[in-house]
Short mmCIF file of C-alpha atoms in Angstrom, two decimals:
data_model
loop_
_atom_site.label_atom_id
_atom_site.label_comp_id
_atom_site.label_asym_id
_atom_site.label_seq_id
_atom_site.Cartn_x
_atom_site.Cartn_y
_atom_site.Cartn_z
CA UNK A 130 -58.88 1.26 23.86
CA UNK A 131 -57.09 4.33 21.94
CA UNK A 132 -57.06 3.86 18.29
CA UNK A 133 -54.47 4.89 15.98
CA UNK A 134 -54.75 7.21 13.06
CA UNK A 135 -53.89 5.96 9.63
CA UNK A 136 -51.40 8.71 9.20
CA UNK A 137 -49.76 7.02 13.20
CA UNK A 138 -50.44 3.67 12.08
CA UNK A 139 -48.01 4.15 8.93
CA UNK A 140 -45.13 6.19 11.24
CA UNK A 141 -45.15 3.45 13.70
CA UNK A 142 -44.93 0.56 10.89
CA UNK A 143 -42.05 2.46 8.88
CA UNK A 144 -40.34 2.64 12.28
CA UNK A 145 -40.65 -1.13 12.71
CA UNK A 146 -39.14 -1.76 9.75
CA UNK A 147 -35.44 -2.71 9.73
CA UNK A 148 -32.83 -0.40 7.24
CA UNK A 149 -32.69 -0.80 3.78
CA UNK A 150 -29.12 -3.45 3.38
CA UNK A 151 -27.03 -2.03 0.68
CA UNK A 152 -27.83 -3.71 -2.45
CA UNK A 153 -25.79 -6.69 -3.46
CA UNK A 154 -24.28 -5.58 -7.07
CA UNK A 155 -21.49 -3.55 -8.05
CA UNK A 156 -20.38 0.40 -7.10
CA UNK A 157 -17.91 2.83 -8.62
CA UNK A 158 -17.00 6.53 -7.70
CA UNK A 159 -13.83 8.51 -7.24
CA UNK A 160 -11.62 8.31 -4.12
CA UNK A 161 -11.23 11.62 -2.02
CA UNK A 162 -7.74 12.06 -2.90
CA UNK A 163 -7.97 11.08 -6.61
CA UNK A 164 -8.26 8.18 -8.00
CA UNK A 165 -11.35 5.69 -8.19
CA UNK A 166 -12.87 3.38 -5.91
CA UNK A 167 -14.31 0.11 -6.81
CA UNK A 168 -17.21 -1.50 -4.40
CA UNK A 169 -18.34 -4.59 -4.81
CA UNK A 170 -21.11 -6.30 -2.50
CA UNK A 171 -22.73 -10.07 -2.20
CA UNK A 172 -24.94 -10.25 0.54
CA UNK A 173 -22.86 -9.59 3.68
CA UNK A 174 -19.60 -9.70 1.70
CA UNK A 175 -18.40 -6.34 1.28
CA UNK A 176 -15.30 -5.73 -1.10
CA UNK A 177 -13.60 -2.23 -1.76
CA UNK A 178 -10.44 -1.27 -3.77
CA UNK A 179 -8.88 2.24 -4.49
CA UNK A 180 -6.67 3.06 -7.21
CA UNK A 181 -4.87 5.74 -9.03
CA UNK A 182 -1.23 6.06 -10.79
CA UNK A 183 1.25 4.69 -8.15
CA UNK A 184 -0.98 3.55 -5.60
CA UNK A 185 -3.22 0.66 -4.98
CA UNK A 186 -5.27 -1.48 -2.46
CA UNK A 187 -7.93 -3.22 -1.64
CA UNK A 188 -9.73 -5.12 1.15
CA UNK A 189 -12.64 -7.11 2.09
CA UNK A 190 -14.75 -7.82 4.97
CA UNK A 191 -18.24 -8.81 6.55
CA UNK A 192 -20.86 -5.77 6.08
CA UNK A 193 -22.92 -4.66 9.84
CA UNK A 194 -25.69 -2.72 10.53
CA UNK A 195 -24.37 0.57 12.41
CA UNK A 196 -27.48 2.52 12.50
CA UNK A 197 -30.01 3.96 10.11
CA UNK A 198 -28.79 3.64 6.17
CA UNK A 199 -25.40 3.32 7.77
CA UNK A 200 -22.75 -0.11 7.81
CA UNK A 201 -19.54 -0.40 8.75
CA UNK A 202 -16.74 -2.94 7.78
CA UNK A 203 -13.65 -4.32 9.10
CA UNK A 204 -11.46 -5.87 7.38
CA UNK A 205 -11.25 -10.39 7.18
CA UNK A 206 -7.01 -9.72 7.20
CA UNK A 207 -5.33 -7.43 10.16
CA UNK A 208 -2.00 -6.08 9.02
CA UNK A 209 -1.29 -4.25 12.31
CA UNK A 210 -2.15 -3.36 15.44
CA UNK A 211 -4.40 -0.32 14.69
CA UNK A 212 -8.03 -1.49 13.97
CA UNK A 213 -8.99 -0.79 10.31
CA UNK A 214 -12.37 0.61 10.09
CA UNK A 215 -14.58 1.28 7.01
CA UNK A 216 -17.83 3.26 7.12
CA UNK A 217 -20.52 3.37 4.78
CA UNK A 218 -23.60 5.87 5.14
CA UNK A 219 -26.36 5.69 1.84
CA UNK A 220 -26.28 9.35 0.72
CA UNK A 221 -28.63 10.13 -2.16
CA UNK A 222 -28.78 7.41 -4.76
CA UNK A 223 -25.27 6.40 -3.74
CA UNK A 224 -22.89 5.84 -0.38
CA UNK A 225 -20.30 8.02 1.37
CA UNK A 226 -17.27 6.23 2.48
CA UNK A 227 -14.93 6.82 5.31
CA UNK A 228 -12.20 5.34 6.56
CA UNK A 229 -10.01 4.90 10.21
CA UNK A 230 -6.56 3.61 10.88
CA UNK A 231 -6.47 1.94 6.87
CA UNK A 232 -3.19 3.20 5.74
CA UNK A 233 -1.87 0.09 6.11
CA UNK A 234 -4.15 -1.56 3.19
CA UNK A 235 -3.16 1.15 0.43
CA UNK A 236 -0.14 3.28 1.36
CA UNK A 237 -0.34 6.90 1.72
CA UNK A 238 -0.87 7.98 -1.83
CA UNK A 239 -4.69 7.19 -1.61
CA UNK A 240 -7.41 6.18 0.83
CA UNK A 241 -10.85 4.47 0.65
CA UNK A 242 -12.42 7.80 1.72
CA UNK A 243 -14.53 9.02 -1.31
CA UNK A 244 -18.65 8.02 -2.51
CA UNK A 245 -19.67 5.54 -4.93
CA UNK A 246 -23.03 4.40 -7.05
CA UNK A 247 -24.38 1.34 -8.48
CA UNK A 248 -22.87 0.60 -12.09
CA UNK A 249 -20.07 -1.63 -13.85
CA UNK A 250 -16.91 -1.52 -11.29
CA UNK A 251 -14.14 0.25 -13.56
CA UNK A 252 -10.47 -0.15 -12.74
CA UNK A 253 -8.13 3.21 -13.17
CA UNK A 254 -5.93 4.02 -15.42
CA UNK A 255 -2.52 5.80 -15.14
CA UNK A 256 -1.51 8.90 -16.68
CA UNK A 257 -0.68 7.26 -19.83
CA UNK A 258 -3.68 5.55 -20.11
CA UNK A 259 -2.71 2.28 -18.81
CA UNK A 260 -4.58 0.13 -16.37
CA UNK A 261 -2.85 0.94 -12.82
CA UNK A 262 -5.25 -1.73 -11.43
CA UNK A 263 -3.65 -4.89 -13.73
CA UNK A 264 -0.43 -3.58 -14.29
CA UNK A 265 1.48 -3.14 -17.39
CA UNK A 266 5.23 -3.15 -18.46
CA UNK A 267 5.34 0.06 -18.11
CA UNK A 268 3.63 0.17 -14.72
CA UNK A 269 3.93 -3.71 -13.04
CA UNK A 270 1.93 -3.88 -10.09
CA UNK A 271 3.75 -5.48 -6.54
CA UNK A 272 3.07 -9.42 -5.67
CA UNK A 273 3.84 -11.40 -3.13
CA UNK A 274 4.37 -14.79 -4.15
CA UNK A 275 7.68 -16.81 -5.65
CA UNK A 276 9.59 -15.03 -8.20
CA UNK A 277 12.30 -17.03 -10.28
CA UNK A 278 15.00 -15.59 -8.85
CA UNK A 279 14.57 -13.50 -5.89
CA UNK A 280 12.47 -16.56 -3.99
CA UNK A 281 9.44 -16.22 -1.77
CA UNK A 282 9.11 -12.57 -1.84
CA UNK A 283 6.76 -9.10 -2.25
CA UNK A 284 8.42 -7.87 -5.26
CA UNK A 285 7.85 -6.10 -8.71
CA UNK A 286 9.61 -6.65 -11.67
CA UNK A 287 10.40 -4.52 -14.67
CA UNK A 288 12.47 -4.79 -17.88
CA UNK A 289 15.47 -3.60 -16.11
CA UNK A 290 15.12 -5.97 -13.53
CA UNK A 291 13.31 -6.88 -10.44
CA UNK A 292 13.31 -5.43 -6.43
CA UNK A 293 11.56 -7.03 -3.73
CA UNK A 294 11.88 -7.83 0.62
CA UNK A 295 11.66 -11.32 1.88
CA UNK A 296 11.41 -12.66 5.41
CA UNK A 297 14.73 -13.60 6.24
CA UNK A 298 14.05 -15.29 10.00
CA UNK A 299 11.65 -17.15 10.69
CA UNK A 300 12.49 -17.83 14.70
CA UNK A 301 11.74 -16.94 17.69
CA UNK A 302 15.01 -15.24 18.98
CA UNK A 303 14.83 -11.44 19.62
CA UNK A 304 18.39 -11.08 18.91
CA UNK A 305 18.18 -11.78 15.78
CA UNK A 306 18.53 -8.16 13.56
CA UNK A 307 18.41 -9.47 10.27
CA UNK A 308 15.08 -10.44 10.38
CA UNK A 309 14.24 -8.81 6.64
CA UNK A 310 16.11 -9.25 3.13
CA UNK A 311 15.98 -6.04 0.52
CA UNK A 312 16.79 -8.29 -2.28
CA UNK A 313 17.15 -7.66 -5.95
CA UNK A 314 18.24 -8.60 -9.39
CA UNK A 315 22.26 -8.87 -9.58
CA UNK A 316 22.48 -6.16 -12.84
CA UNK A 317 21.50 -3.47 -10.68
CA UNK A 318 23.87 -3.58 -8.24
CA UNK A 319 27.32 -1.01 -8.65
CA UNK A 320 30.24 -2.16 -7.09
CA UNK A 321 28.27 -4.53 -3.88
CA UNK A 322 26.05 -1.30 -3.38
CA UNK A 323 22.61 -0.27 -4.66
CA UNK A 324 21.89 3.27 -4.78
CA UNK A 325 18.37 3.85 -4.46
CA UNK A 326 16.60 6.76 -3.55
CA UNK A 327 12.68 6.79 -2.92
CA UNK A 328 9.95 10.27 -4.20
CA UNK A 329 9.72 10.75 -0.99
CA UNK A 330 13.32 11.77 -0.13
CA UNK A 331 14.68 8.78 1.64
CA UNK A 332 17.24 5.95 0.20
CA UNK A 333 21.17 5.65 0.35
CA UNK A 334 24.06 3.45 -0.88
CA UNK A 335 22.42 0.04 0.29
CA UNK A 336 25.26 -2.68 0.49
CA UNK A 337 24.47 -5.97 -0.94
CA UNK A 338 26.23 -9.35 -0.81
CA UNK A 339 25.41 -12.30 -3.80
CA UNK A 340 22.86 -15.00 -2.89
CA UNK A 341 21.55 -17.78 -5.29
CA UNK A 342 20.31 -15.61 -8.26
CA UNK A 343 20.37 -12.09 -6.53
CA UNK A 344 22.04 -9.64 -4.13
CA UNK A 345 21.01 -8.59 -0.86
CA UNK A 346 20.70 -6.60 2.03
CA UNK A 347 19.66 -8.11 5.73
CA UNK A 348 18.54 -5.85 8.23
CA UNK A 349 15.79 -4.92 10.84
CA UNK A 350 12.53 -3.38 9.61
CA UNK A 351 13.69 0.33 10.84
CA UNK A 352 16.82 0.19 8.93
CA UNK A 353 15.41 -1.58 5.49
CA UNK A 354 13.44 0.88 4.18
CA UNK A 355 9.90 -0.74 5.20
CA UNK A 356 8.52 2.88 5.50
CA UNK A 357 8.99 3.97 2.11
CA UNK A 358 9.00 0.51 0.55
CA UNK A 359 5.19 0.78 1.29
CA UNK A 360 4.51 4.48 1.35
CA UNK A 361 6.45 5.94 -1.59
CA UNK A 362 5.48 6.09 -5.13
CA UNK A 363 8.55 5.07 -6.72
CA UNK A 364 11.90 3.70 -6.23
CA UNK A 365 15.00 4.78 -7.83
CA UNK A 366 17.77 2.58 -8.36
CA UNK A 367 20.36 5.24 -9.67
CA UNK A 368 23.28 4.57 -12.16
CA UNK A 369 24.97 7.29 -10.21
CA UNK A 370 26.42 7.28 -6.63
CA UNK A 371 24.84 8.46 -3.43
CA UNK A 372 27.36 10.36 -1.72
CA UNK A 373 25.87 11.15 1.67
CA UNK A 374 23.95 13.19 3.96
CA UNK A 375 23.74 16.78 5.17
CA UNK A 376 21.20 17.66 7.92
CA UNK A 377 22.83 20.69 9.01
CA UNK A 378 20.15 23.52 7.36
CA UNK A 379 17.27 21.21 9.74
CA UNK A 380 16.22 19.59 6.46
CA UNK A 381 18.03 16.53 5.07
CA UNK A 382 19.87 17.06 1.80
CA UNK A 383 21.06 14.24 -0.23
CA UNK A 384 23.98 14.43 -2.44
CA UNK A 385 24.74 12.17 -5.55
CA UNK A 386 27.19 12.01 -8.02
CA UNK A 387 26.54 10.83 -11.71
CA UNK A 388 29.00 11.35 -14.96
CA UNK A 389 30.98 13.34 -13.55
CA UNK A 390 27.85 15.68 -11.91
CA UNK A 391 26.97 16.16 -9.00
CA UNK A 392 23.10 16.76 -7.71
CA UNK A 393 21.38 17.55 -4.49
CA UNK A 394 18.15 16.71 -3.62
CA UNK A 395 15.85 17.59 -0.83
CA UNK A 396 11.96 17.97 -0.47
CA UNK A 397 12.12 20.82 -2.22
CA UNK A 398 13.30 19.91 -5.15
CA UNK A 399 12.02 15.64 -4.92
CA UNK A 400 10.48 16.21 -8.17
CA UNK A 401 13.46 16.61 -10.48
CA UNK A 402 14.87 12.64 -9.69
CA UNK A 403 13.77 12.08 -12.92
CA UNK A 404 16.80 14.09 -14.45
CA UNK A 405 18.85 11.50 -13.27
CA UNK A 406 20.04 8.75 -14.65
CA UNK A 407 17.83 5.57 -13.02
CA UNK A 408 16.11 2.24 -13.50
CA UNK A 409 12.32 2.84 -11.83
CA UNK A 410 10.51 1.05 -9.97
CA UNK A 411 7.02 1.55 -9.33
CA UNK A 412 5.70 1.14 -5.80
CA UNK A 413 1.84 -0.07 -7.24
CA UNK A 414 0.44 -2.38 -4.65
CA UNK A 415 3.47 -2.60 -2.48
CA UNK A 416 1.84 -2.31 0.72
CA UNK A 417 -0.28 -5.17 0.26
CA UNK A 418 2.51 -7.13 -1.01
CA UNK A 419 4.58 -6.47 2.09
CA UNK A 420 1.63 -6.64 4.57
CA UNK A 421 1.20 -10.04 2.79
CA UNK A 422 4.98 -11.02 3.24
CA UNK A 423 4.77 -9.30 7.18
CA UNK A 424 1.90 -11.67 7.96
CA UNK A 425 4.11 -15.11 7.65
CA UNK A 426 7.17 -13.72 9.21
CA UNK A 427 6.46 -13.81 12.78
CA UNK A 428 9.97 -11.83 13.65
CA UNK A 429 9.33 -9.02 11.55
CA UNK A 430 5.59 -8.37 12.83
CA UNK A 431 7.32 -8.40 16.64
CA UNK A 432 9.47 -5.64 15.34
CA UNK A 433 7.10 -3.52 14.33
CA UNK A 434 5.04 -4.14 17.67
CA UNK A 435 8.58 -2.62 19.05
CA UNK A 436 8.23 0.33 17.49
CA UNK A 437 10.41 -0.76 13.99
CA UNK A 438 9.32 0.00 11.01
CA UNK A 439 5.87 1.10 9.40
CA UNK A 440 2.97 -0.43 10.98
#
């Protein structure tokens, strides 16, 4: 019988051996496209969240083996048809973290992409120093939940007001188009419309009609804004008047009219909104809110399977 060296006997034991788990405790490290990311883990129980100014989310799930010093994560909720997938590989004294098919838990403005190490979890804070995480007056953070006057909803509110969507149809009927309600606060609609326009480059004159305690606008999830509701980092609802459209130089050019001015807007020039006249809405957390809202209202998740709206 062959016997093994000590130096074989110790390669064939570490072998053996099953891969370190990642250490219940807290983690903390920045996010690939700023921000910070937050990791907490009990066990199997594996929680992340990413945040920076305008953009939040978070997610949890059940942590597997996927090879040596390696785990990967999906997430408890599905939002979508795509198949969120979170990777985790020990690098150093900390882990890497990657991500696949996730935009859907944080909007575009961030991702769970980044590295993290063991410490005290710390939640970000905006440009002006406040916590982007919690939310502030200056900087609410989206919910989904019952708001006093705009109902069961995924909404934020401000001191000027508050903007949220709703289910509006709850059936069965394919037929049915207005399957989701833009609603908000009755002060900031202008004559039945609400001008909003999105840092992204989208919006319009949205007509409204009054409900109990708040105006709004029913429509499919192509034609309601979904996309930038979750996407964007802020929401305009101008004091001024969108005037319309003009795609005719291949890139779309909005016009709006405000004390007598008039302005034009197009990607190139997004960043100047803020010389207009507006109550602002941040879009902090939306996507969660919505996906939240999305989840009990069975019409609006067909139409996105149909190709309508943000998935």
């Amino acid at each position: 019988m062959r016997r093994l060296s000590p130096s074989s006997l110790l390669v064939l034991l570490a072998s053996a051996l099953p891969a370190l788990a990642m250490e219940s405790g807290n983690y903390q490290g920045p996010a690939a496209y700023g921000g910070e990311l937050g990791v907490s883990v009990e066990k199997q129980k594996f929680k992340i969240e990413v945040t920076r100014p305008g953009c939040q989310g978070d997610t949890e799930g059940t942590l597997r083996p996927a090879g040596k010093d390696r785990w990967r994560v999906v997430p408890d909720e599905s939002y979508s048809s795509l198949q969120c997938v979170i990777g985790i590989r020990r690098k150093g004294n900390g882990f890497a973290i990657t991500e696949k098919d996730c935009l859907d838990y944080h909007g575009a403005s961030c991702s769970f992409d980044g590295s993290v190490t063991r410490g005290k979890v710390a939640k970000s804070a905006s440009a002006d120093g406040k916590d982007s995480a919690s939310g502030s007056a200056d900087d609410p953070v989206w919910t989904y939940g019952v708001h006093p006057q705009l109902g069961k909803s995924a909404y934020v509110e401000t001191s000027d007001g508050a903007v949220g969507l709703a289910c509006a149809y709850f059936g069965n009927s394919a037929a049915m188009a207005h399957i989701l309600s833009f609603r908000a606060t009755p002060n900031l609609a202008r004559q039945g419309t609400l001008d909003i326009m999105f840092d992204d480059g989208s919006g319009g004159g949205v007509p409204v009609t009054h409900s109990q305690g708040f105006v709004e606008y029913k429509s499919d999830t192509c034609t309601i804004h979904l996309d930038s509701l979750k996407k964007a980092s802020v929401l305009h609802v101008l004091e001024g008047r969108v005037e319309g459209f003009d795609n005719s130089s291949g890139e779309t050019v909005m016009t709006v009219s405000q004390d007598g001015t008039t302005f034009q807007f197009s990607s190139k020039n997004i960043g100047e909104l803020d010389k207009l006249k507006s109550k602002r809405f941040p879009l902090t957390g939306s996507a969660k809110a919505i996906n939240q809202m999305v989840a009990e209202c069975p019409a609006a998740q067909r139409d996105i399977e149909w190709m309508c709206g943000a998935e």
